[in-house]
Amino acid sequence: MVAILVLTAVELEARALARALSLPSLPSLSFPAFGRGALLVAPVGLHAGLLGSRWTAIVSASDRPLVVSAGVCGALDPALRVGDLVLPDSVINDGGLRLPVTGSDEQRAAASGGARATVGVMATVSRAVATPEAKASLRAATGAVAVDMESAVILEAAAARGCSSLVVRAVSDDARETLPGELIRLMGADGRIRCGGVLALAHPRVLRRALHLRRSTRRALASVAGSLARLAA
């Protein structure tokens, strides 16, 4: 029985968390997934576009796991730094609907584990928020502290299936950073690099930003892994 279901956007996030948590791969599934005992980690694609098709493969009809939207996020609050943990209490979707995070106080406290974690609102959007100006505009419109592209979809799916939810994210790009369009266009809906997309990395400016983002992503995922380890303990 799966008691904690951790859903990431892309395989890179899922594999990094699995390594940090020493979770083996699950070869019985037709897509990348990792787990041991009651803890399972799986990617569901950008915008959680693969969630519907993968849910039935990893959760039995009788299970009601704690569903955790996990991975990286972009900071909207200028006070947030790369690697900072974000544990929002609600998520606003693209239509302005506010969705509650329904995990218990005990589960939230375990995920925090005494570490400095930012609470408040997370915004989920359908397009990457790539510039400082766009981040400031979204913060002004929503009051959100950070932004991702999956949590609202994951929370809605969890609620529809009678499952409680948490969001455990960490900052990979702060409110002052710009994400180059070339990097955003590299990735397909399944989180894999598009055919021919690697050619964009031949440009020195794009390569420098890609390497910087890689380091920031590793730092963010280390924070998320620590939180998940405390939650699963």
Coordinates of N, CA and C in Angstrom, one line a residue:
M1 N 0.8 -1.2 0.0 CA 0.0 0.0 0.0 C 0.9 1.2 0.0
V2 N 0.6 2.2 -0.9 CA 1.3 3.4 -0.9 C 0.7 4.4 0.1
A3 N 1.5 4.9 1.1 CA 1.0 5.8 2.1 C 1.4 7.2 1.7
I4 N 2.6 7.4 1.1 CA 3.0 8.7 0.6 C 3.4 8.6 -0.8
L5 N 2.7 9.4 -1.7 CA 2.9 9.4 -3.1 C 3.5 10.8 -3.5
V6 N 4.8 10.8 -3.9 CA 5.5 12.0 -4.2 C 5.5 12.1 -5.7
L7 N 4.9 13.2 -6.2 CA 4.8 13.4 -7.7 C 5.6 14.7 -8.1
T8 N 6.5 14.4 -9.0 CA 7.3 15.5 -9.5 C 6.9 15.8 -11.0
A9 N 7.4 16.9 -11.5 CA 7.1 17.2 -12.9 C 7.9 16.3 -13.8
V10 N 9.2 16.3 -13.6 CA 10.1 15.7 -14.6 C 10.9 14.5 -14.0
E11 N 11.4 13.7 -14.9 CA 12.1 12.5 -14.4 C 13.4 12.9 -13.7
L12 N 14.1 14.0 -14.1 CA 15.3 14.5 -13.4 C 15.0 14.7 -12.0
E13 N 13.9 15.3 -11.6 CA 13.5 15.6 -10.2 C 13.3 14.3 -9.5
A14 N 12.5 13.4 -10.1 CA 12.2 12.1 -9.5 C 13.5 11.3 -9.2
R15 N 14.4 11.2 -10.2 CA 15.6 10.5 -10.0 C 16.5 11.1 -8.9
A16 N 16.6 12.4 -8.9 CA 17.4 13.0 -7.9 C 16.9 12.8 -6.5
L17 N 15.5 12.9 -6.3 CA 14.9 12.6 -5.0 C 15.1 11.1 -4.6
A18 N 14.9 10.2 -5.6 CA 15.1 8.8 -5.3 C 16.5 8.5 -4.9
R19 N 17.5 9.1 -5.5 CA 18.9 8.9 -5.1 C 19.1 9.4 -3.7
A20 N 18.6 10.5 -3.4 CA 18.8 11.1 -2.0 C 18.1 10.3 -1.0
L21 N 17.0 9.7 -1.3 CA 16.2 8.9 -0.4 C 16.5 7.4 -0.4
S22 N 17.5 7.0 -1.3 CA 17.9 5.6 -1.5 C 16.7 4.7 -1.9
L23 N 16.0 5.2 -2.8 CA 14.8 4.4 -3.3 C 15.2 3.7 -4.6
P24 N 14.9 2.4 -4.6 CA 15.2 1.7 -5.9 C 14.1 2.0 -6.9
S25 N 14.5 1.7 -8.2 CA 13.5 1.9 -9.3 C 12.5 0.7 -9.2
L26 N 11.4 0.9 -9.8 CA 10.3 -0.1 -9.8 C 10.1 -0.5 -11.3
P27 N 10.8 -1.6 -11.6 CA 10.8 -2.1 -13.0 C 9.5 -2.6 -13.5
S28 N 8.6 -2.9 -12.5 CA 7.2 -3.4 -12.9 C 6.4 -2.3 -13.6
L29 N 6.8 -1.1 -13.5 CA 6.0 0.0 -14.1 C 6.6 0.3 -15.5
S30 N 5.8 0.9 -16.4 CA 6.2 1.2 -17.7 C 6.8 2.6 -17.8
F31 N 6.9 3.3 -16.7 CA 7.5 4.6 -16.7 C 8.4 4.7 -15.5
P32 N 9.3 5.7 -15.4 CA 10.2 5.8 -14.3 C 9.5 6.0 -13.0
A33 N 9.7 5.2 -12.0 CA 9.1 5.3 -10.7 C 10.1 4.7 -9.7
F34 N 10.0 5.1 -8.5 CA 11.0 4.7 -7.4 C 10.2 4.5 -6.1
G35 N 10.6 3.5 -5.3 CA 9.9 3.4 -4.1 C 10.4 2.3 -3.2
R36 N 10.0 2.3 -2.0 CA 10.3 1.3 -1.0 C 9.2 1.4 0.1
G37 N 8.7 0.3 0.5 CA 7.6 0.3 1.5 C 6.5 1.1 1.1
A38 N 6.1 2.1 1.9 CA 4.9 2.9 1.6 C 5.2 4.2 0.9
L39 N 6.4 4.4 0.5 CA 6.8 5.7 -0.2 C 7.1 5.4 -1.6
L40 N 6.5 6.2 -2.5 CA 6.7 6.1 -3.9 C 6.9 7.4 -4.6
V41 N 7.8 7.5 -5.5 CA 8.1 8.8 -6.2 C 8.0 8.5 -7.7
A42 N 7.3 9.4 -8.4 CA 7.1 9.3 -9.8 C 6.9 10.6 -10.5
P43 N 7.4 10.8 -11.7 CA 7.2 12.0 -12.5 C 5.9 12.0 -13.2
V44 N 5.2 13.1 -13.3 CA 3.9 13.1 -14.0 C 3.9 14.2 -15.2
G45 N 5.1 14.6 -15.6 CA 5.2 15.5 -16.7 C 5.0 17.0 -16.4
L46 N 5.4 17.9 -17.3 CA 5.2 19.3 -17.1 C 3.6 19.5 -17.1
H47 N 3.2 20.4 -16.2 CA 1.8 20.7 -16.1 C 1.0 19.5 -15.5
A48 N 1.7 18.4 -15.0 CA 1.1 17.2 -14.6 C 0.3 16.6 -15.6
G49 N 0.7 16.7 -16.9 CA -0.1 16.2 -18.0 C -0.2 14.7 -18.1
L50 N 0.7 14.0 -17.4 CA 0.7 12.5 -17.4 C 0.0 11.9 -16.1
L51 N -0.5 12.8 -15.3 CA -1.0 12.3 -14.0 C -2.1 11.3 -14.1
G52 N -3.1 11.6 -15.0 CA -4.3 10.8 -15.1 C -3.9 9.4 -15.6
S53 N -3.0 9.3 -16.5 CA -2.7 7.9 -17.1 C -1.8 7.2 -16.1
R54 N -1.0 7.8 -15.3 CA -0.1 7.1 -14.4 C -0.7 6.8 -13.0
W55 N -1.7 7.6 -12.6 CA -2.3 7.4 -11.3 C -2.7 5.9 -11.1
T56 N -3.5 5.4 -12.0 CA -4.1 4.1 -11.8 C -3.0 3.0 -11.8
A57 N -1.8 3.3 -12.4 CA -0.8 2.3 -12.4 C 0.0 2.2 -11.0
I58 N -0.1 3.3 -10.3 CA 0.7 3.4 -9.0 C -0.1 3.4 -7.8
V59 N -1.4 3.7 -7.9 CA -2.3 3.7 -6.7 C -3.5 2.8 -6.9
S60 N -3.7 1.9 -6.0 CA -4.9 1.1 -6.1 C -6.1 1.8 -5.8
A61 N -7.3 1.4 -6.2 CA -8.5 2.1 -6.0 C -8.9 2.3 -4.5
S62 N -8.3 1.4 -3.7 CA -8.7 1.5 -2.2 C -7.7 2.3 -1.4
D63 N -6.6 2.7 -2.1 CA -5.5 3.5 -1.3 C -5.9 4.9 -1.3
R64 N -5.6 5.6 -0.2 CA -5.8 7.0 0.0 C -4.5 7.6 0.5
P65 N -3.4 7.7 -0.4 CA -2.1 8.2 0.1 C -2.1 9.7 0.4
L66 N -1.2 10.1 1.1 CA -0.8 11.5 1.2 C -0.1 11.8 -0.1
V67 N -0.7 12.8 -0.9 CA -0.1 13.1 -2.2 C 0.7 14.4 -2.0
V68 N 2.0 14.3 -2.4 CA 2.9 15.4 -2.3 C 3.4 15.9 -3.6
S69 N 3.1 17.1 -3.9 CA 3.6 17.8 -5.1 C 5.0 18.3 -4.7
A70 N 6.1 17.7 -5.4 CA 7.4 18.0 -5.0 C 8.3 18.4 -6.1
G71 N 9.3 19.1 -5.8 CA 10.3 19.5 -6.9 C 10.7 21.0 -6.7
V72 N 11.1 21.6 -7.8 CA 11.6 23.0 -7.8 C 10.5 23.9 -8.0
C73 N 10.7 25.2 -7.7 CA 9.8 26.3 -8.0 C 10.6 27.6 -8.2
G74 N 9.9 28.5 -8.8 CA 10.5 29.9 -8.9 C 10.1 30.8 -7.8
A75 N 11.0 31.6 -7.3 CA 10.6 32.5 -6.3 C 9.9 33.7 -6.8
L76 N 8.8 34.2 -6.2 CA 8.2 35.5 -6.5 C 8.5 36.5 -5.4
D77 N 8.6 36.0 -4.1 CA 9.0 36.8 -3.0 C 10.5 37.1 -3.1
P78 N 10.9 38.4 -3.2 CA 12.3 38.7 -3.3 C 13.2 38.3 -2.2
A79 N 12.6 37.9 -1.0 CA 13.4 37.5 0.1 C 13.8 36.1 0.0
L80 N 13.2 35.3 -0.9 CA 13.6 33.9 -1.1 C 14.9 33.7 -1.9
R81 N 15.7 32.8 -1.5 CA 17.0 32.5 -2.1 C 16.9 31.0 -2.7
V82 N 17.9 30.8 -3.5 CA 18.0 29.4 -4.1 C 18.2 28.4 -3.0
G83 N 17.4 27.3 -3.0 CA 17.5 26.3 -2.0 C 16.5 26.4 -0.9
D84 N 15.9 27.6 -0.8 CA 14.9 27.8 0.3 C 13.7 26.9 0.1
L85 N 13.2 26.3 1.2 CA 12.1 25.4 1.2 C 10.8 26.2 1.2
V86 N 9.8 25.8 0.4 CA 8.5 26.4 0.4 C 7.4 25.4 0.6
L87 N 6.7 25.6 1.7 CA 5.6 24.7 2.1 C 4.3 25.5 2.2
P88 N 3.7 25.7 1.0 CA 2.5 26.6 1.0 C 1.3 26.0 1.7
D89 N 0.4 26.8 2.1 CA -0.8 26.3 2.7 C -2.0 26.3 1.7
S90 N -1.8 26.9 0.5 CA -2.8 26.9 -0.5 C -2.1 27.2 -1.9
V91 N -2.8 26.9 -2.9 CA -2.2 27.1 -4.3 C -3.3 27.8 -5.1
I92 N -2.9 28.7 -5.9 CA -3.8 29.4 -6.8 C -3.6 28.9 -8.2
N93 N -4.6 28.5 -8.9 CA -4.4 28.0 -10.3 C -4.5 29.2 -11.3
D94 N -4.4 28.8 -12.6 CA -4.4 29.9 -13.6 C -5.7 30.6 -13.7
G95 N -6.8 30.0 -13.3 CA -8.1 30.7 -13.3 C -8.4 31.5 -12.0
G96 N -7.4 31.5 -11.1 CA -7.7 32.3 -9.9 C -8.3 31.5 -8.7
L97 N -8.6 30.2 -8.9 CA -9.2 29.4 -7.9 C -8.1 29.0 -6.9
R98 N -8.4 29.2 -5.6 CA -7.5 28.9 -4.5 C -7.8 27.5 -4.0
L99 N -6.8 26.6 -4.0 CA -7.0 25.3 -3.6 C -6.2 25.1 -2.3
P100 N -6.9 24.5 -1.3 CA -6.2 24.3 0.0 C -5.2 23.1 0.0
V101 N -4.2 23.2 0.7 CA -3.3 22.1 1.0 C -3.9 21.4 2.3
T102 N -4.2 20.1 2.1 CA -5.0 19.5 3.2 C -4.3 18.6 4.1
G103 N -3.0 18.5 4.0 CA -2.2 17.7 4.9 C -2.4 18.2 6.3
S104 N -2.2 17.3 7.3 CA -2.4 17.7 8.7 C -1.2 18.6 9.2
D105 N -1.5 19.2 10.3 CA -0.5 20.0 11.0 C 0.8 19.2 11.3
E106 N 0.5 18.0 11.7 CA 1.6 17.1 12.1 C 2.5 16.8 10.8
Q107 N 1.8 16.5 9.7 CA 2.6 16.2 8.5 C 3.3 17.5 8.0
R108 N 2.8 18.6 8.1 CA 3.4 19.8 7.7 C 4.6 20.1 8.6
A109 N 4.4 19.9 9.9 CA 5.5 20.0 10.9 C 6.7 19.1 10.6
A110 N 6.3 17.8 10.2 CA 7.3 16.8 9.9 C 8.1 17.2 8.7
A111 N 7.4 17.7 7.7 CA 8.1 18.1 6.4 C 9.0 19.3 6.7
S112 N 8.6 20.2 7.6 CA 9.5 21.3 7.9 C 10.6 20.9 8.8
G113 N 10.3 20.1 9.8 CA 11.3 19.5 10.7 C 12.2 20.6 11.4
G114 N 11.6 21.7 11.6 CA 12.4 22.8 12.3 C 13.2 23.6 11.3
A115 N 13.3 23.2 10.1 CA 14.0 24.0 9.1 C 13.2 25.3 8.7
R116 N 13.9 26.3 8.3 CA 13.3 27.5 7.8 C 12.5 27.2 6.5
A117 N 11.2 27.3 6.6 CA 10.4 27.1 5.4 C 9.4 28.2 5.3
T118 N 9.2 28.6 4.0 CA 8.2 29.7 3.7 C 6.9 29.1 3.5
V119 N 5.9 29.7 4.1 CA 4.5 29.3 3.9 C 3.8 30.4 3.0
G120 N 2.5 30.3 3.0 CA 1.7 31.3 2.2 C 1.1 30.6 1.0
V121 N 1.1 31.3 -0.1 CA 0.4 30.9 -1.3 C 1.4 30.5 -2.4
M122 N 1.2 29.4 -3.1 CA 1.9 29.1 -4.3 C 1.0 29.4 -5.5
A123 N 1.6 29.9 -6.6 CA 0.8 30.1 -7.8 C 1.2 29.0 -8.8
T124 N 0.3 28.4 -9.5 CA 0.5 27.4 -10.6 C 0.1 28.1 -11.9
V125 N 1.0 28.1 -12.8 CA 0.7 28.7 -14.1 C 0.9 27.8 -15.3
S126 N 0.4 28.1 -16.4 CA 0.5 27.2 -17.6 C 1.8 27.6 -18.5
R127 N 2.4 28.7 -18.2 CA 3.6 29.1 -19.0 C 4.6 29.6 -18.0
A128 N 5.9 29.3 -18.4 CA 7.0 29.7 -17.5 C 7.0 31.2 -17.2
V129 N 7.2 31.6 -16.0 CA 7.4 33.0 -15.6 C 8.9 33.2 -15.6
A130 N 9.4 33.8 -16.6 CA 10.8 33.8 -16.9 C 11.6 35.0 -16.6
T131 N 10.9 36.2 -16.3 CA 11.7 37.4 -16.1 C 11.3 38.0 -14.8
P132 N 12.2 38.9 -14.2 CA 11.9 39.5 -13.0 C 10.6 40.3 -13.0
E133 N 10.4 41.0 -14.2 CA 9.1 41.8 -14.4 C 7.9 40.9 -14.3
A134 N 7.9 39.7 -15.0 CA 6.8 38.8 -15.0 C 6.6 38.2 -13.6
K135 N 7.6 37.9 -12.9 CA 7.5 37.4 -11.5 C 6.9 38.5 -10.6
A136 N 7.3 39.7 -10.7 CA 6.8 40.8 -9.9 C 5.3 41.0 -10.2
S137 N 4.9 40.9 -11.4 CA 3.5 41.1 -11.8 C 2.7 40.0 -11.3
L138 N 3.1 38.7 -11.3 CA 2.4 37.6 -10.8 C 2.2 37.7 -9.3
R139 N 3.3 38.2 -8.6 CA 3.2 38.3 -7.1 C 2.2 39.4 -6.8
A140 N 2.2 40.5 -7.5 CA 1.3 41.6 -7.3 C -0.2 41.1 -7.5
A141 N -0.4 40.3 -8.5 CA -1.7 39.8 -8.8 C -2.3 38.8 -7.9
T142 N -1.4 37.9 -7.3 CA -1.8 36.8 -6.6 C -1.4 36.8 -5.1
G143 N -0.4 37.6 -4.8 CA 0.2 37.5 -3.4 C 1.0 36.3 -3.2
A144 N 1.3 35.5 -4.2 CA 2.0 34.2 -4.1 C 3.5 34.5 -3.7
V145 N 4.0 33.5 -3.0 CA 5.5 33.6 -2.7 C 6.3 32.9 -3.7
A146 N 5.7 32.0 -4.4 CA 6.5 31.2 -5.4 C 5.6 30.7 -6.5
V147 N 6.2 30.1 -7.5 CA 5.4 29.7 -8.7 C 5.9 28.3 -9.2
D148 N 5.0 27.5 -9.6 CA 5.3 26.2 -10.3 C 4.3 26.0 -11.4
M149 N 4.3 24.8 -12.0 CA 3.4 24.5 -13.2 C 2.6 23.3 -12.9
E150 N 2.7 22.7 -11.7 CA 2.0 21.4 -11.5 C 1.1 21.3 -10.2
S151 N 1.4 22.1 -9.2 CA 0.8 21.8 -7.9 C -0.7 21.9 -7.9
A152 N -1.2 22.9 -8.6 CA -2.7 23.0 -8.6 C -3.4 21.8 -9.2
V153 N -2.8 21.3 -10.3 CA -3.3 20.1 -10.9 C -3.2 18.9 -10.0
I154 N -2.1 18.8 -9.3 CA -1.9 17.6 -8.4 C -2.9 17.7 -7.2
L155 N -3.0 18.9 -6.7 CA -4.0 19.1 -5.5 C -5.4 18.8 -5.9
E156 N -5.8 19.2 -7.1 CA -7.2 18.9 -7.6 C -7.4 17.4 -7.8
A157 N -6.4 16.7 -8.3 CA -6.5 15.3 -8.5 C -6.6 14.6 -7.2
A158 N -5.7 15.0 -6.2 CA -5.8 14.4 -4.9 C -7.1 14.6 -4.2
A159 N -7.7 15.8 -4.3 CA -9.0 16.0 -3.7 C -10.1 15.2 -4.3
A160 N -10.0 15.1 -5.7 CA -11.0 14.3 -6.4 C -11.0 12.8 -6.0
R161 N -9.9 12.4 -5.5 CA -9.7 10.9 -5.2 C -9.8 10.7 -3.6
G162 N -10.1 11.8 -2.9 CA -10.3 11.6 -1.5 C -8.9 11.5 -0.7
C163 N -7.9 12.1 -1.3 CA -6.5 12.0 -0.7 C -6.2 13.4 -0.1
S164 N -5.4 13.4 1.0 CA -4.9 14.6 1.5 C -3.6 15.0 0.7
S165 N -3.2 16.2 0.9 CA -2.1 16.7 0.0 C -1.1 17.6 0.8
L166 N 0.1 17.7 0.3 CA 1.1 18.6 0.7 C 1.8 19.1 -0.6
V167 N 2.4 20.3 -0.5 CA 3.3 20.8 -1.5 C 4.7 21.0 -0.8
V168 N 5.7 20.4 -1.4 CA 7.1 20.5 -0.8 C 8.0 20.9 -2.0
R169 N 8.3 22.2 -2.1 CA 9.1 22.7 -3.2 C 10.2 23.5 -2.6
A170 N 11.2 23.7 -3.5 CA 12.4 24.6 -3.1 C 12.8 25.4 -4.3
V171 N 13.3 26.5 -4.0 CA 13.6 27.5 -5.0 C 14.8 27.2 -5.9
S172 N 14.6 27.2 -7.2 CA 15.7 27.0 -8.1 C 16.1 28.2 -8.9
D173 N 15.2 29.2 -8.9 CA 15.5 30.5 -9.5 C 14.8 31.6 -8.7
D174 N 15.6 32.6 -8.3 CA 15.0 33.6 -7.4 C 14.3 34.7 -8.2
A175 N 13.7 35.7 -7.5 CA 12.8 36.6 -8.1 C 13.5 37.6 -9.1
R176 N 14.9 37.6 -8.9 CA 15.6 38.6 -9.8 C 16.2 37.9 -11.0
E177 N 16.1 36.6 -11.1 CA 16.7 35.8 -12.2 C 15.8 35.8 -13.4
T178 N 16.5 35.8 -14.6 CA 15.8 35.6 -15.9 C 16.1 34.2 -16.4
L179 N 15.1 33.4 -16.8 CA 15.3 32.1 -17.4 C 15.3 32.3 -18.9
P180 N 16.4 32.0 -19.6 CA 16.5 32.2 -21.1 C 15.4 31.4 -21.8
G181 N 14.8 32.0 -22.8 CA 13.8 31.3 -23.6 C 14.4 30.0 -24.2
E182 N 15.6 30.0 -24.6 CA 16.2 28.8 -25.2 C 16.2 27.6 -24.2
L183 N 16.4 27.9 -22.9 CA 16.3 26.8 -21.9 C 14.9 26.3 -21.7
I184 N 14.0 27.2 -21.7 CA 12.6 26.8 -21.5 C 12.1 26.0 -22.7
R185 N 12.5 26.3 -23.9 CA 12.1 25.6 -25.1 C 12.8 24.2 -25.3
L186 N 13.9 24.0 -24.5 CA 14.6 22.7 -24.6 C 13.7 21.6 -24.2
M187 N 12.8 21.7 -23.3 CA 12.1 20.6 -22.7 C 10.7 20.4 -23.2
G188 N 10.4 19.1 -23.5 CA 9.1 18.7 -24.0 C 8.1 18.5 -22.8
A189 N 6.9 18.2 -23.1 CA 5.9 18.0 -22.1 C 6.2 16.9 -21.1
D190 N 7.0 15.9 -21.5 CA 7.3 14.8 -20.6 C 8.6 15.1 -19.8
G191 N 9.1 16.3 -20.0 CA 10.3 16.7 -19.2 C 11.6 16.3 -19.8
R192 N 11.6 15.7 -21.0 CA 12.8 15.3 -21.7 C 13.2 16.4 -22.7
I193 N 14.5 16.4 -22.9 CA 15.0 17.4 -23.9 C 14.5 17.1 -25.3
R194 N 14.0 18.1 -26.0 CA 13.4 17.9 -27.3 C 14.5 17.5 -28.3
C195 N 14.1 16.8 -29.3 CA 15.1 16.4 -30.4 C 15.7 17.7 -31.0
G196 N 16.9 17.8 -31.0 CA 17.6 18.9 -31.6 C 17.8 20.1 -30.6
G197 N 17.1 20.0 -29.4 CA 17.2 21.0 -28.5 C 18.6 21.2 -27.9
V198 N 19.3 20.1 -27.8 CA 20.7 20.2 -27.2 C 21.6 21.2 -28.0
L199 N 21.2 21.4 -29.3 CA 22.0 22.3 -30.1 C 22.1 23.8 -29.5
A200 N 21.0 24.1 -28.8 CA 20.9 25.4 -28.1 C 22.1 25.6 -27.1
L201 N 22.5 24.5 -26.6 CA 23.6 24.6 -25.5 C 24.9 24.9 -26.1
A202 N 25.0 24.9 -27.5 CA 26.3 25.3 -28.1 C 26.5 26.8 -28.0
H203 N 25.5 27.5 -27.7 CA 25.7 29.0 -27.5 C 26.3 29.2 -26.1
P204 N 27.4 29.9 -25.9 CA 28.0 30.0 -24.6 C 27.1 30.6 -23.6
R205 N 26.3 31.6 -23.9 CA 25.5 32.3 -22.9 C 24.4 31.3 -22.4
V206 N 23.9 30.5 -23.3 CA 22.8 29.5 -22.9 C 23.5 28.4 -22.0
L207 N 24.7 28.0 -22.4 CA 25.4 26.9 -21.7 C 25.7 27.4 -20.3
R208 N 26.2 28.7 -20.1 CA 26.5 29.2 -18.8 C 25.2 29.2 -17.9
R209 N 24.1 29.6 -18.5 CA 22.9 29.7 -17.7 C 22.4 28.3 -17.4
A210 N 22.6 27.3 -18.3 CA 22.1 25.9 -18.1 C 22.9 25.3 -16.9
L211 N 24.2 25.6 -16.9 CA 25.1 25.1 -15.8 C 24.7 25.7 -14.5
H212 N 24.4 27.0 -14.5 CA 24.0 27.7 -13.3 C 22.7 27.1 -12.8
L213 N 21.7 26.9 -13.7 CA 20.4 26.4 -13.3 C 20.6 25.0 -12.8
R214 N 21.5 24.2 -13.4 CA 21.7 22.8 -12.9 C 22.2 22.8 -11.5
R215 N 23.1 23.7 -11.1 CA 23.6 23.8 -9.7 C 22.5 24.2 -8.8
S216 N 21.7 25.2 -9.2 CA 20.6 25.7 -8.4 C 19.5 24.6 -8.2
T217 N 19.3 23.8 -9.3 CA 18.3 22.8 -9.2 C 18.7 21.7 -8.2
R218 N 20.0 21.3 -8.3 CA 20.6 20.3 -7.3 C 20.4 20.8 -5.9
R219 N 20.7 22.1 -5.6 CA 20.6 22.6 -4.3 C 19.1 22.6 -3.8
A220 N 18.2 23.0 -4.7 CA 16.8 23.0 -4.4 C 16.3 21.6 -4.1
L221 N 16.7 20.6 -4.9 CA 16.2 19.2 -4.7 C 16.8 18.6 -3.5
A222 N 18.0 19.0 -3.1 CA 18.5 18.5 -1.8 C 17.7 19.0 -0.6
S223 N 17.2 20.2 -0.7 CA 16.2 20.7 0.4 C 15.0 19.9 0.4
V224 N 14.4 19.7 -0.8 CA 13.2 18.9 -0.9 C 13.4 17.5 -0.4
A225 N 14.5 16.9 -0.7 CA 14.8 15.5 -0.3 C 14.9 15.4 1.2
G226 N 15.5 16.4 1.8 CA 15.6 16.5 3.3 C 14.2 16.5 3.9
S227 N 13.3 17.3 3.3 CA 12.0 17.5 3.9 C 11.2 16.2 3.7
L228 N 11.3 15.5 2.6 CA 10.6 14.2 2.4 C 11.1 13.1 3.3
A229 N 12.4 13.2 3.6 CA 13.0 12.2 4.5 C 12.4 12.3 5.9
R230 N 12.2 13.6 6.3 CA 11.6 13.8 7.6 C 10.2 13.4 7.6
L231 N 9.5 13.7 6.5 CA 8.0 13.3 6.4 C 7.8 11.8 6.4
A232 N 8.7 11.1 5.8 CA 8.6 9.6 5.7 C 9.1 8.9 6.9
A233 N 9.9 9.6 7.8 CA 10.5 8.9 8.9 C 9.5 8.3 9.9

